[in-house]
Every structure is written in structure tokens, then in C-alpha cells.
Short mmCIF file of C-alpha atoms and ligand atoms in Angstrom, two decimals:
data_model
loop_
_atom_site.label_atom_id
_atom_site.label_comp_id
_atom_site.label_asym_id
_atom_site.label_seq_id
_atom_site.Cartn_x
_atom_site.Cartn_y
_atom_site.Cartn_z
CA UNK J 6 -109.69 231.38 185.36
CA UNK J 7 -113.34 229.10 183.54
CA UNK J 8 -113.20 232.05 180.43
CA UNK J 9 -110.77 230.97 177.68
CA UNK J 10 -108.33 233.59 176.71
CA UNK J 11 -108.35 233.40 172.49
CA UNK J 12 -111.35 233.60 170.79
CA UNK J 13 -112.14 235.04 167.44
CA UNK J 14 -114.64 238.07 168.64
CA UNK J 15 -115.00 238.63 172.63
CA UNK J 16 -118.50 240.46 172.83
CA UNK J 17 -118.63 242.88 176.48
CA UNK J 18 -122.41 242.48 178.07
CA UNK J 19 -124.77 240.07 177.66
CA UNK J 20 -127.57 242.62 177.52
CA UNK J 21 -130.30 242.27 174.24
CA UNK J 22 -127.67 243.43 172.16
CA UNK J 23 -124.99 240.77 172.88
CA UNK J 24 -126.92 238.03 173.74
CA UNK J 25 -128.17 238.36 170.66
CA UNK J 26 -125.07 238.77 168.72
CA UNK J 27 -122.78 235.99 169.93
CA UNK J 28 -125.79 233.64 169.54
CA UNK J 29 -126.02 234.65 165.25
CA UNK J 30 -122.56 234.58 164.96
CA UNK J 31 -122.28 231.26 166.89
CA UNK J 32 -124.70 230.11 164.43
CA UNK J 33 -122.67 230.58 161.44
CA UNK J 34 -119.24 228.56 163.28
CA UNK J 35 -117.82 231.73 164.78
CA UNK J 36 -115.66 231.54 168.03
CA UNK J 37 -117.16 233.89 170.47
CA UNK J 38 -117.19 234.48 173.79
CA UNK J 39 -119.95 236.29 175.34
CA UNK J 40 -118.92 238.10 179.20
CA UNK J 41 -121.87 239.42 181.63
CA UNK J 42 -120.82 241.24 184.52
CA UNK J 43 -124.05 239.17 186.50
CA UNK J 44 -124.22 236.13 187.17
CA UNK J 45 -127.58 236.15 186.03
CA UNK J 46 -130.39 237.07 183.52
CA UNK J 47 -132.89 238.83 186.17
CA UNK J 48 -132.27 243.10 186.11
CA UNK J 49 -133.97 245.76 187.05
CA UNK J 50 -136.74 247.24 185.59
CA UNK J 51 -135.98 247.22 181.99
CA UNK J 52 -137.34 248.30 178.49
CA UNK J 53 -139.90 245.27 177.52
CA UNK J 54 -141.35 245.90 174.13
CA UNK J 55 -140.49 244.73 171.08
CA UNK J 56 -141.01 246.87 168.27
CA UNK J 57 -142.56 245.24 165.22
CA UNK J 58 -139.61 245.03 163.38
CA UNK J 59 -138.03 242.75 165.99
CA UNK J 60 -140.60 240.54 165.85
CA UNK J 61 -140.14 239.99 162.77
CA UNK J 62 -136.67 239.29 162.59
CA UNK J 63 -136.76 237.13 165.51
CA UNK J 64 -139.22 235.08 163.67
CA UNK J 65 -137.31 235.42 160.33
CA UNK J 66 -134.13 234.03 162.71
CA UNK J 67 -136.04 231.14 163.93
CA UNK J 68 -136.74 232.45 167.57
CA UNK J 69 -140.76 232.36 167.01
CA UNK J 70 -141.09 228.57 169.13
CA UNK J 71 -139.30 230.26 171.58
CA UNK J 72 -141.41 233.28 171.78
CA UNK J 73 -144.45 231.40 171.42
CA UNK J 74 -143.95 229.19 173.87
CA UNK J 75 -142.43 231.28 176.83
CA UNK J 76 -145.73 233.79 175.80
CA UNK J 77 -146.44 237.60 175.26
CA UNK J 78 -148.87 240.22 174.76
CA UNK J 79 -149.06 241.94 171.29
CA UNK J 80 -149.91 245.77 172.02
CA UNK J 81 -152.41 247.06 169.20
CA UNK J 82 -152.22 251.48 169.66
CA UNK J 83 -150.89 253.98 171.81
CA UNK J 84 -153.03 257.03 172.36
CA UNK J 85 -152.60 260.14 174.37
CA UNK J 86 -154.60 261.71 176.32
CA UNK J 87 -153.96 264.90 177.28
CA UNK J 88 -155.91 267.45 180.31
CA UNK J 89 -158.13 264.70 180.41
CA UNK J 90 -158.57 264.77 176.32
CA UNK J 91 -158.11 262.29 173.64
CA UNK J 92 -155.89 264.30 171.32
CA UNK J 93 -153.58 261.29 169.10
CA UNK J 94 -154.74 257.46 168.57
CA UNK J 95 -152.75 255.50 166.39
CA UNK J 96 -153.20 252.08 165.44
CA UNK J 97 -150.63 249.79 165.56
CA UNK J 98 -153.17 247.40 162.86
CA UNK J 99 -153.25 250.13 160.26
CA UNK J 100 -149.12 250.06 159.30
CA UNK J 101 -147.62 247.71 156.75
CA UNK J 102 -145.59 246.01 158.40
CA UNK J 103 -148.53 243.70 159.42
CA UNK J 104 -146.90 242.54 163.09
CA UNK J 105 -147.65 244.02 166.11
CA UNK J 106 -144.67 244.93 169.16
CA UNK J 107 -145.08 242.57 171.30
CA UNK J 108 -144.12 243.16 175.37
CA UNK J 109 -142.80 240.00 176.76
CA UNK J 110 -139.82 240.70 180.30
CA UNK J 111 -136.26 241.19 179.47
CA UNK J 112 -134.72 238.60 180.95
CA UNK J 113 -137.12 235.94 179.22
CA UNK J 114 -135.86 237.43 175.72
CA UNK J 115 -131.73 237.09 176.95
CA UNK J 116 -132.80 233.75 177.68
CA UNK J 117 -134.24 232.67 175.21
CA UNK J 118 -130.96 234.21 173.21
CA UNK J 119 -129.05 232.37 175.10
CA UNK J 120 -130.57 228.90 174.74
CA UNK J 121 -130.72 228.87 171.69
CA UNK J 122 -127.10 229.67 172.29
CA UNK J 123 -125.20 227.19 174.86
CA UNK J 124 -125.92 223.87 172.61
CA UNK J 125 -123.25 224.94 170.01
CA UNK J 126 -119.61 224.50 170.04
CA UNK J 127 -118.09 228.09 169.04
CA UNK J 128 -120.18 230.14 171.90
CA UNK J 129 -119.44 230.33 175.56
CA UNK J 130 -120.68 232.72 178.12
CA UNK J 131 -118.62 234.27 181.14
CA UNK J 132 -121.36 235.05 183.91
CA UNK J 133 -119.89 236.37 186.61
CA UNK J 134 -117.84 238.42 184.17
CA UNK J 135 -116.22 242.19 184.38
CA UNK J 136 -114.64 244.42 181.35
CA UNK J 137 -112.07 246.09 183.20
CA UNK J 138 -109.48 246.97 180.16
CA UNK J 139 -108.24 246.63 177.07
CA UNK J 140 -105.45 245.57 175.17
CA UNK J 141 -104.28 247.87 172.05
CA UNK J 142 -101.39 246.89 170.29
CA UNK J 143 -99.73 249.76 167.97
CA UNK J 144 -103.12 251.27 168.20
CA UNK J 145 -105.19 248.31 166.86
CA UNK J 146 -107.78 246.38 170.04
CA UNK J 147 -106.06 243.14 170.24
CA UNK J 148 -108.44 241.34 173.27
CA UNK J 149 -109.52 243.00 176.94
CA UNK J 150 -108.40 242.49 180.21
CA UNK J 151 -111.77 241.34 182.43
CA UNK J 152 -111.93 240.21 186.08
CA UNK J 153 -114.16 236.42 186.73
CA UNK J 154 -116.52 235.94 189.20
CA UNK J 155 -113.87 234.39 191.40
CA UNK J 156 -111.61 237.77 191.65
CA UNK J 157 -109.20 236.84 188.70
CA UNK J 158 -108.65 238.71 186.04
CA UNK J 159 -107.26 237.12 182.75
CA UNK J 160 -106.53 238.41 179.49
CA UNK J 161 -108.68 237.84 176.51
CA UNK J 162 -106.94 237.60 173.07
CA UNK J 163 -109.73 238.46 170.30
CA UNK J 164 -109.88 239.65 166.61
CA UNK J 165 -112.77 241.60 167.32
CA UNK J 166 -113.86 243.00 170.83
CA UNK J 167 -117.72 244.09 170.66
CA UNK J 168 -118.92 246.79 173.52
CA UNK J 169 -122.27 246.09 174.30
CA UNK J 170 -122.09 246.88 177.78
CA UNK J 171 -125.22 249.69 177.72
CA UNK J 172 -125.52 253.21 178.38
CA UNK J 173 -122.42 253.47 180.19
CA UNK J 174 -120.20 251.81 178.49
CA UNK J 175 -117.13 251.00 180.24
CA UNK J 176 -115.50 249.65 176.75
CA UNK J 177 -116.69 253.45 175.57
CA UNK J 178 -114.49 255.02 177.16
CA UNK J 179 -111.42 252.84 177.72
CA UNK J 180 -111.41 253.08 173.42
CA UNK J 181 -111.28 256.89 173.96
CA UNK J 182 -114.69 257.34 171.72
CA UNK J 183 -116.62 260.15 172.74
CA UNK J 184 -120.37 260.65 173.10
CA UNK J 185 -122.14 263.35 173.22
CA UNK J 186 -124.62 263.10 175.86
CA UNK J 187 -127.46 265.10 176.21
CA UNK J 188 -129.43 265.15 179.64
CA UNK J 189 -133.20 264.89 178.76
CA UNK J 190 -135.54 268.16 180.59
CA UNK J 191 -136.76 265.07 183.29
CA UNK J 192 -135.86 261.67 184.35
CA UNK J 193 -138.41 258.62 184.54
CA UNK J 194 -139.71 256.42 187.83
CA UNK J 195 -141.12 252.84 187.06
CA UNK J 196 -143.69 250.80 188.51
CA UNK J 197 -145.80 247.55 187.88
CA UNK J 198 -149.43 247.23 188.88
CA UNK J 199 -151.67 244.23 188.07
CA UNK J 200 -153.58 244.60 184.97
CA UNK J 201 -157.31 244.21 185.55
CA UNK J 202 -159.25 242.51 183.58
CA UNK J 203 -160.74 243.39 179.93
CA UNK J 204 -157.89 245.96 180.25
CA UNK J 205 -156.75 247.25 176.34
CA UNK J 206 -154.16 246.26 174.59
CA UNK J 207 -152.99 250.35 174.29
CA UNK J 208 -150.17 251.99 175.16
CA UNK J 209 -151.77 255.41 176.97
CA UNK J 210 -149.72 258.42 177.56
CA UNK J 211 -151.57 260.58 179.84
CA UNK J 212 -150.11 264.41 180.83
CA UNK J 213 -151.60 267.57 182.31
CA UNK J 214 -148.66 269.66 181.55
CA UNK J 215 -145.40 268.91 182.35
CA UNK J 216 -146.39 265.83 184.54
CA UNK J 217 -147.10 262.56 182.45
CA UNK J 218 -147.36 258.38 183.18
CA UNK J 219 -147.15 256.01 180.37
CA UNK J 220 -149.53 253.69 181.12
CA UNK J 221 -147.93 250.09 179.21
CA UNK J 222 -150.04 246.53 179.45
CA UNK J 223 -147.44 243.98 180.06
CA UNK J 224 -146.80 240.73 180.13
CA UNK J 225 -148.18 238.18 181.98
CA UNK J 226 -151.22 240.07 183.61
CA UNK J 227 -149.25 243.50 184.33
CA UNK J 228 -148.88 247.03 183.71
CA UNK J 229 -146.02 249.02 183.91
CA UNK J 230 -146.15 252.75 184.40
CA UNK J 231 -143.53 254.91 183.77
CA UNK J 232 -143.67 258.57 185.41
CA UNK J 233 -141.89 261.47 184.66
CA UNK J 234 -139.96 263.91 187.24
CA UNK J 235 -138.01 266.47 187.24
CA UNK J 236 -134.36 266.25 186.34
CA UNK J 237 -132.49 265.06 189.92
CA UNK J 238 -136.00 265.41 191.28
CA UNK J 239 -135.64 261.89 192.74
CA UNK J 240 -134.85 262.74 195.89
CA UNK J 241 -137.43 265.91 195.92
CA UNK J 242 -140.04 263.25 195.10
CA UNK J 243 -138.94 261.37 198.57
CA UNK J 244 -138.81 264.62 201.09
CA UNK J 245 -142.23 265.10 200.02
CA UNK J 246 -142.92 261.59 200.88
CA UNK J 247 -144.76 257.99 199.54
CA UNK J 248 -148.17 259.27 200.24
CA UNK J 249 -147.86 262.39 198.41
CA UNK J 250 -146.25 259.95 195.00
CA UNK J 251 -148.61 258.32 195.21
CA UNK J 252 -151.72 260.98 195.45
CA UNK J 253 -149.83 262.45 192.71
CA UNK J 254 -149.73 259.60 190.07
CA UNK J 255 -153.67 258.06 191.04
CA UNK J 256 -154.46 262.41 189.85
CA UNK J 257 -153.30 261.91 186.79
CA UNK J 258 -155.22 258.17 186.05
CA UNK J 259 -158.31 258.03 188.40
CA UNK J 260 -158.63 254.00 186.52
CA UNK J 261 -155.27 253.17 188.11
CA UNK J 262 -155.82 255.37 191.86
CA UNK J 263 -157.15 251.92 193.03
CA UNK J 264 -154.11 249.94 192.39
CA UNK J 265 -151.50 252.14 193.20
CA UNK J 266 -153.00 252.72 196.42
CA UNK J 267 -153.42 248.65 197.23
CA UNK J 268 -150.48 248.04 195.36
CA UNK J 269 -147.14 250.44 195.77
CA UNK J 270 -146.44 249.74 199.28
CA UNK J 271 -143.25 251.23 199.10
CA UNK J 272 -140.14 252.98 196.86
CA UNK J 273 -138.80 249.29 196.79
CA UNK J 274 -141.46 249.19 194.27
CA UNK J 275 -140.05 251.79 191.71
CA UNK J 276 -136.74 251.64 190.08
CA UNK J 277 -135.45 255.40 188.74
CA UNK J 278 -134.18 255.59 185.52
CA UNK J 279 -131.60 258.84 184.42
CA UNK J 280 -133.17 259.97 180.44
CA UNK J 281 -130.20 261.35 178.32
CA UNK J 282 -129.53 260.08 175.13
CA UNK J 283 -125.77 259.35 173.75
CA UNK J 284 -124.71 259.88 170.55
CA UNK J 285 -121.22 259.34 168.73
CA UNK J 286 -119.41 260.00 165.40
CA UNK J 287 -116.88 257.69 166.06
CA UNK J 288 -117.96 254.07 166.73
CA UNK J 289 -115.41 251.76 166.09
CA UNK J 290 -111.83 251.35 166.20
CA UNK J 291 -109.79 248.62 164.48
CA UNK J 292 -110.59 245.93 166.55
CA UNK J 293 -113.62 247.07 168.01
CA UNK J 294 -117.20 248.26 167.64
CA UNK J 295 -119.93 248.82 169.56
CA UNK J 296 -123.56 248.65 169.48
CA UNK J 297 -126.96 248.88 171.66
CA UNK J 298 -126.78 251.75 174.20
CA UNK J 299 -123.07 251.76 174.04
CA UNK J 300 -123.51 253.25 170.52
CA UNK J 301 -126.22 255.14 171.20
CA UNK J 302 -128.55 255.43 173.58
CA UNK J 303 -131.98 256.99 172.95
CA UNK J 304 -134.88 257.59 175.89
CA UNK J 305 -137.65 255.32 176.81
CA UNK J 306 -140.43 256.75 174.12
CA UNK J 307 -141.67 255.02 172.09
CA UNK J 308 -139.75 251.46 173.25
CA UNK J 309 -136.99 252.04 170.98
CA UNK J 310 -134.42 250.85 172.62
CA UNK J 311 -134.25 247.68 172.77
CA UNK J 312 -135.48 247.47 169.32
CA UNK J 313 -132.52 249.41 167.71
CA UNK J 314 -129.77 247.12 170.01
CA UNK J 315 -131.53 243.70 168.75
CA UNK J 316 -131.33 245.65 165.04
CA UNK J 317 -127.70 246.43 165.49
CA UNK J 318 -126.72 243.02 165.69
CA UNK J 319 -128.40 241.19 163.31
CA UNK J 320 -126.97 243.94 160.59
CA UNK J 321 -123.78 243.48 162.23
CA UNK J 322 -123.35 240.07 162.62
CA UNK J 323 -123.23 238.97 158.32
CA UNK J 324 -120.39 242.29 158.50
CA UNK J 325 -118.15 240.35 161.35
CA UNK J 326 -118.21 237.03 159.37
CA UNK J 327 -116.93 238.36 155.77
CA UNK J 328 -113.94 240.42 158.07
CA UNK J 329 -113.26 237.35 160.00
CA UNK J 330 -112.95 235.34 156.64
CA UNK J 331 -110.91 237.87 154.78
CA UNK J 332 -107.70 237.76 156.23
CA UNK J 333 -105.95 236.92 160.03
CA UNK J 334 -105.73 239.65 161.48
CA UNK J 335 -108.18 242.05 163.57
CA UNK J 336 -111.33 243.72 162.06
CA UNK J 337 -110.66 246.98 161.17
CA UNK J 338 -112.18 250.13 161.27
CA UNK J 339 -112.76 250.15 157.28
CA UNK J 340 -114.53 247.48 157.37
CA UNK J 341 -117.23 248.33 159.93
CA UNK J 342 -117.42 251.75 158.20
CA UNK J 343 -120.65 250.41 156.02
CA UNK J 344 -122.56 248.58 159.43
CA UNK J 345 -121.78 252.26 161.50
CA UNK J 346 -122.61 254.67 158.76
CA UNK J 347 -126.22 252.98 158.26
CA UNK J 348 -126.94 252.09 162.22
CA UNK J 349 -126.03 255.45 163.35
CA UNK J 350 -128.50 257.74 160.43
CA UNK J 351 -131.42 255.28 161.63
CA UNK J 352 -130.34 255.91 165.77
CA UNK J 353 -129.77 259.45 165.15
CA UNK J 354 -133.24 260.00 163.60
CA UNK J 355 -134.68 257.90 166.26
CA UNK J 356 -133.32 260.69 168.25
CA UNK J 357 -134.92 263.59 166.89
CA UNK J 358 -137.74 262.45 167.40
CA UNK J 359 -137.52 261.62 170.57
CA UNK J 360 -136.22 265.09 171.33
CA UNK J 361 -139.20 266.59 169.73
CA UNK J 362 -141.56 264.81 171.59
CA UNK J 363 -139.38 265.22 174.89
CA UNK J 364 -140.05 268.32 174.25
CA UNK J 365 -143.85 268.53 173.82
CA UNK J 366 -144.25 267.07 177.29
CA UNK J 367 -142.39 269.41 179.26
CA UNK J 368 -144.59 272.59 178.21
CA UNK J 369 -146.63 273.49 181.54
CA UNK J 370 -147.96 277.44 180.72
CA UNK J 371 -151.71 277.12 179.45
CA UNK J 372 -150.66 279.02 176.39
CA UNK J 373 -147.81 275.84 175.83
CA UNK J 374 -150.66 273.44 176.59
CA UNK J 375 -153.50 274.53 174.47
CA UNK J 376 -151.13 274.67 171.78
CA UNK J 377 -149.90 271.41 172.19
CA UNK J 378 -152.79 269.46 172.38
CA UNK J 379 -153.96 271.38 169.09
CA UNK J 380 -150.60 270.30 167.43
CA UNK J 381 -151.10 266.76 168.95
CA UNK J 382 -155.50 266.99 167.95
CA UNK J 383 -154.07 268.18 164.14
CA UNK J 384 -152.03 265.58 163.80
CA UNK J 385 -154.26 262.89 164.84
CA UNK J 386 -155.93 264.21 161.49
CA UNK J 387 -154.10 264.17 159.10
CA UNK J 388 -152.90 261.12 157.25
CA UNK J 389 -149.20 261.69 157.40
CA UNK J 390 -149.58 260.46 160.69
CA UNK J 391 -149.15 256.72 160.03
CA UNK J 392 -146.38 257.65 157.26
CA UNK J 393 -144.78 259.43 160.17
CA UNK J 394 -144.86 257.09 163.23
CA UNK J 395 -144.24 253.72 160.18
CA UNK J 396 -141.08 255.19 160.03
CA UNK J 397 -139.44 255.65 163.77
CA UNK J 398 -140.73 252.54 164.66
CA UNK J 399 -141.39 250.28 161.42
CA UNK J 400 -138.02 251.28 159.96
CA UNK J 401 -137.06 248.66 157.02
CA UNK J 402 -135.36 245.58 158.50
CA UNK J 403 -133.21 242.81 157.38
CA UNK J 404 -131.58 239.40 157.71
CA UNK J 405 -128.99 238.29 155.88
CA UNK J 406 -129.86 235.08 153.59
CA UNK J 407 -127.47 232.96 156.11
CA UNK J 408 -129.05 234.25 158.97
CA UNK J 409 -132.09 233.13 157.68
CA UNK J 410 -131.07 229.87 156.50
CA UNK J 411 -128.62 228.68 159.52
CA UNK J 412 -132.46 230.09 161.73
CA UNK J 413 -134.98 228.03 159.75
CA UNK J 414 -132.13 224.85 160.57
CA UNK J 415 -131.53 225.75 164.16
CA UNK J 416 -133.72 222.99 166.53
CA UNK J 417 -136.46 224.66 167.95
CA UNK J 418 -135.56 225.73 171.76
CA UNK J 419 -137.96 226.54 173.92
CA UNK J 420 -136.62 225.98 177.48
CA UNK J 421 -136.91 228.65 179.46
C1 FAD H 523 -134.35 251.02 184.43
C2 FAD H 523 -134.75 251.10 182.54
C3 FAD H 523 -135.82 250.89 182.25
C4 FAD H 523 -135.58 251.44 180.81
N1 FAD H 523 -136.99 251.00 180.11
C5 FAD H 523 -136.90 250.94 178.74
C6 FAD H 523 -138.31 251.14 178.59
O1 FAD H 523 -139.37 251.32 178.81
N2 FAD H 523 -138.14 251.03 176.58
C7 FAD H 523 -137.30 250.87 176.09
O2 FAD H 523 -137.22 250.65 175.01
N3 FAD H 523 -135.95 251.04 176.63
C8 FAD H 523 -135.68 250.88 177.95
N4 FAD H 523 -135.12 251.11 178.59
C9 FAD H 523 -133.77 250.35 177.55
C10 FAD H 523 -133.50 249.45 177.04
O3 FAD H 523 -133.41 248.22 178.01
C11 FAD H 523 -132.07 249.43 176.09
O4 FAD H 523 -132.27 250.37 175.67
C12 FAD H 523 -131.36 247.67 175.74
O5 FAD H 523 -131.21 247.12 177.14
C13 FAD H 523 -130.25 248.44 175.21
O6 FAD H 523 -129.87 246.73 175.10
P1 FAD H 523 -128.37 246.54 175.24
O7 FAD H 523 -127.95 245.52 175.44
O8 FAD H 523 -127.28 247.70 174.34
O9 FAD H 523 -127.52 246.95 176.32
P2 FAD H 523 -128.26 246.76 177.90
O10 FAD H 523 -129.21 245.62 178.20
O11 FAD H 523 -128.33 248.03 179.10
O12 FAD H 523 -126.98 245.43 178.70
C14 FAD H 523 -125.56 245.65 178.86
C15 FAD H 523 -125.16 244.61 179.73
O13 FAD H 523 -123.76 244.96 179.93
C16 FAD H 523 -123.60 243.98 180.75
N5 FAD H 523 -122.73 244.78 181.51
C17 FAD H 523 -122.25 246.37 181.78
N6 FAD H 523 -121.04 246.90 182.17
C18 FAD H 523 -120.20 245.79 181.65
C19 FAD H 523 -118.69 245.27 182.15
N7 FAD H 523 -117.45 246.39 182.96
N8 FAD H 523 -118.37 243.97 181.76
C20 FAD H 523 -118.85 242.56 181.57
N9 FAD H 523 -121.48 243.20 181.81
C21 FAD H 523 -121.48 245.07 181.58
C22 FAD H 523 -124.61 244.91 181.72
O14 FAD H 523 -124.97 244.08 183.24
C23 FAD H 523 -126.27 244.55 180.57
O15 FAD H 523 -126.41 243.59 180.72
C24 FAD H 523 -134.26 250.90 180.18
C25 FAD H 523 -133.09 251.03 180.41
C26 FAD H 523 -132.97 250.77 181.43
C27 FAD H 523 -131.60 251.06 182.66
#
């Protein structure tokens, strides 16, 4: 047995949400154990875009020097092209927030949080440790059963268990919190290519009927490409052969055609993402709360998954601190109600917007394509365009003054 058996807060999952929450709580001197079933931070391709509010928040929490030391790529705009015509352009430099979204690999981001946390005495980390079940007494969650890397089963008691274990959350299932899972019409296949010199720092969505690709310049010198597939269409795509897949991508954007033929050599260079949204009415019960993808799963549109996960952690930190200070027992659902209400409202709004985009992108008849282009062109001309996008991607974000002060005083840990 290597993990502690008693803690104030047990966080299941060391993704962006769990890693940041663990660090912020440990800075406040709260005993926290983060358990992560993987043994390293390396993971399959994940969301690498940090929206502007998260960049601002992380700087406000003292992670600016580590981000600067690592390096990142700033995205200046997003452009949509449909059937060969530019239909919408949003210049991120025109938003009042005054900060640009950045691209940084997710393992590096998690590493930055982890490096800041490991020096803190109240922080513990269980690598290769998986959640298996909850400990529930008289209807109240009192801890969890974990399976450690060597196969040992350990029961950890905690005043709060946080389920930050992602889109297929086992904590959510064990807690009996039901998710309304809505599959989107399409799934996604992603891959990376070298980025040619002089490539604009703009996210691009290129659509032809119901086929589209996202082309995202990313750190350090790469392009991330996301290609939509019909739902459950991966096996059909594979049956048609790798060459046909590459030709399909090249036909959507001739600029990347030579890169695709040179650098995309097998299906192993791609990763698959099933697209669905999951929404829950109830995110907590006595002794337990869900955050990040576990509490609400978005689609990849406008790169909001990581952003909303980080904001969950930032908003929840002072709520947990207050609840723990207010008594000795488990943190109650009532104490978490304000947090759930605030974050659920925002995340539902993001999902509603994403569903509208997804719906528009899955149109294929000539009339539907014409109407879609006309709609985006009209939006492009309206001043409300900036207001609308601002509301989705730059939602107001606040940092508790205590966390800001602790971030200011935190030693600048810049090792990777
Ligand atoms: C393939 C892929 C591509 C994506 N692309 C984008 C994108 O382009 N843009 C975007 O914004 N978002 C994207 N996302 C979503 C984005 O990565 C998530 O929204 C974000 O990572 C959510 O953070 P999280 O901390 O809530 O969950 P996660 O990042 O999923 O982290 C959950 C962690 O919990 C761990 N875990 C799971 N089960 C257990 C268990 N039983 N015990 C212990 N640990 C456990 C996992 O190993 C993982 O490290 C993508 C996700 C995937 C999977």
C-alpha cells in the first residue's frame, strides 16, 4: 500500500480538472490525494487549446512563469470556409478580454500543475491507482476503494470524493448520478502534421457538405487536424482503405495534401474520438461532487472541454475550503449547491451553442448548403457576431482572492 488511507479530499482523475483542483487545495493546506489510473502524464491526443479565460485565470493563479518557460502558441482568429468560400472570420484580438487562446500539449499542462503541487506538504499523488468503488454509509459517501499499481486494494476515507475521471466517469456511475448522453451525428478522427513555415496562427474550419476538417496550428511547430466521420463510421472508413482516407482529407484542403501524403502513414497516426454530450441534473450528493468531463461532456467545437474543466476547479476550490472549515463531517450536497448551479448554467449554454454548430455542419443537400453559407455570411456581417462568440468562449471568470494571493506567493516552478 502506497497511498494514504485518510484525507480531507480524494480526487479521482489527474486530468486538467483534477490536477488543477488538487494543486489549489494543497496550496490552501487542505489534505488532498489525487489518484490517476495512468502512470505517466502522456495520453492519447487530447484537447490542447486553452481558451482565453483559462489563460487569464492560470496567470492569476501564479502559473504564468511556468507557461512562459514551457512555451505555447497563441491563436489569433478562427475562420470558416464552406464549399471553397470564406463565410466567417472572428478575430480573437477584438474581444474585450485582451488575451488570446493558447495551444499547449495537455501532458505539459498537467505537468505544470503537478510540479507546483508535489512540493506542498498536504498533497499526495497515487500514480497508476484506479478508483473501483465508493464507500457509502447511511447514504453518505465516506471515501473510495482504490486499486493500486501493484494490485493492492486500499480503502481511503475522505470528507469529500471528487469525481474528475472524465467522460466515461466510473465515479459518476458508482454514485448513481444519471447522465443524459446525447450522441452527435458524427465522430472525429484526429492527427498531427508538421506546420509549414509562415502558416497563419488561425484556427480554420473547412467544410464541404457534411464533411469537414478543423485545422489548428499547435505548439511547437505542428498542425492538429480533426476530421469528422459519420457516426460509427470508422470501420467503414477503414474498409475503404487508408489511401482513400488520405485522399478525402487532401480533397478538402489542397494546402495540406502534400503533408498528408508525406507524414500520415498509417491508422496508427490517427486517434478516434466518439462525440457525444453528457448532461446531468445532479452533480453531487453528500460527500461527493463531479467536475470536468465527468459532470458535463462537451463536443470539441471551439475547444471548450479543457476550459470548462479548469473553471470548475477554480470555482470549486473556495467552496470546498469553506465547507471543510465549517464542521468535521462530510461536505454536503447543500454546501455544493451554489457551485453546481453556477457551473451547470454555463456548461449548458456552451453545449447548446455547440449543438447548433454541429447541426449546421451535418447538412449536405445543395439547398441546405446554400442556406448554411448564407446564414454564416449574414452572421459574419453582424456586429452581434463578436458578442455571441464572446459569451461562449470568454465567459466571466473569477478567482477567489485567497487563491490569487497564494498563487502570487507560490514559488515559480518552471521545470517540466
Ligand atoms: C481523444 C480526445 C480528443 C479531444 N479533443 C478535444 C479538443 O480538441 N478540444 C477540447 O476542448 N477538448 C477535447 N477533448 C476533451 C478534453 O480533452 C476534455 O474536455 C478535458 O480533458 C476534460 O478534462 P477532465 O480533467 O475533466 O477529464 P480528462 O482529461 O478525461 O481526465 C480524466 C482523468 O481521469 C483518469 N481516470 C479515468 N478513470 C479513472 C479511474 N477509474 N481511476 C483513476 N483515474 C481515472 C483518466 O486517466 C484521466 O487522466 C478531447 C478528449 C479526447 C479523449
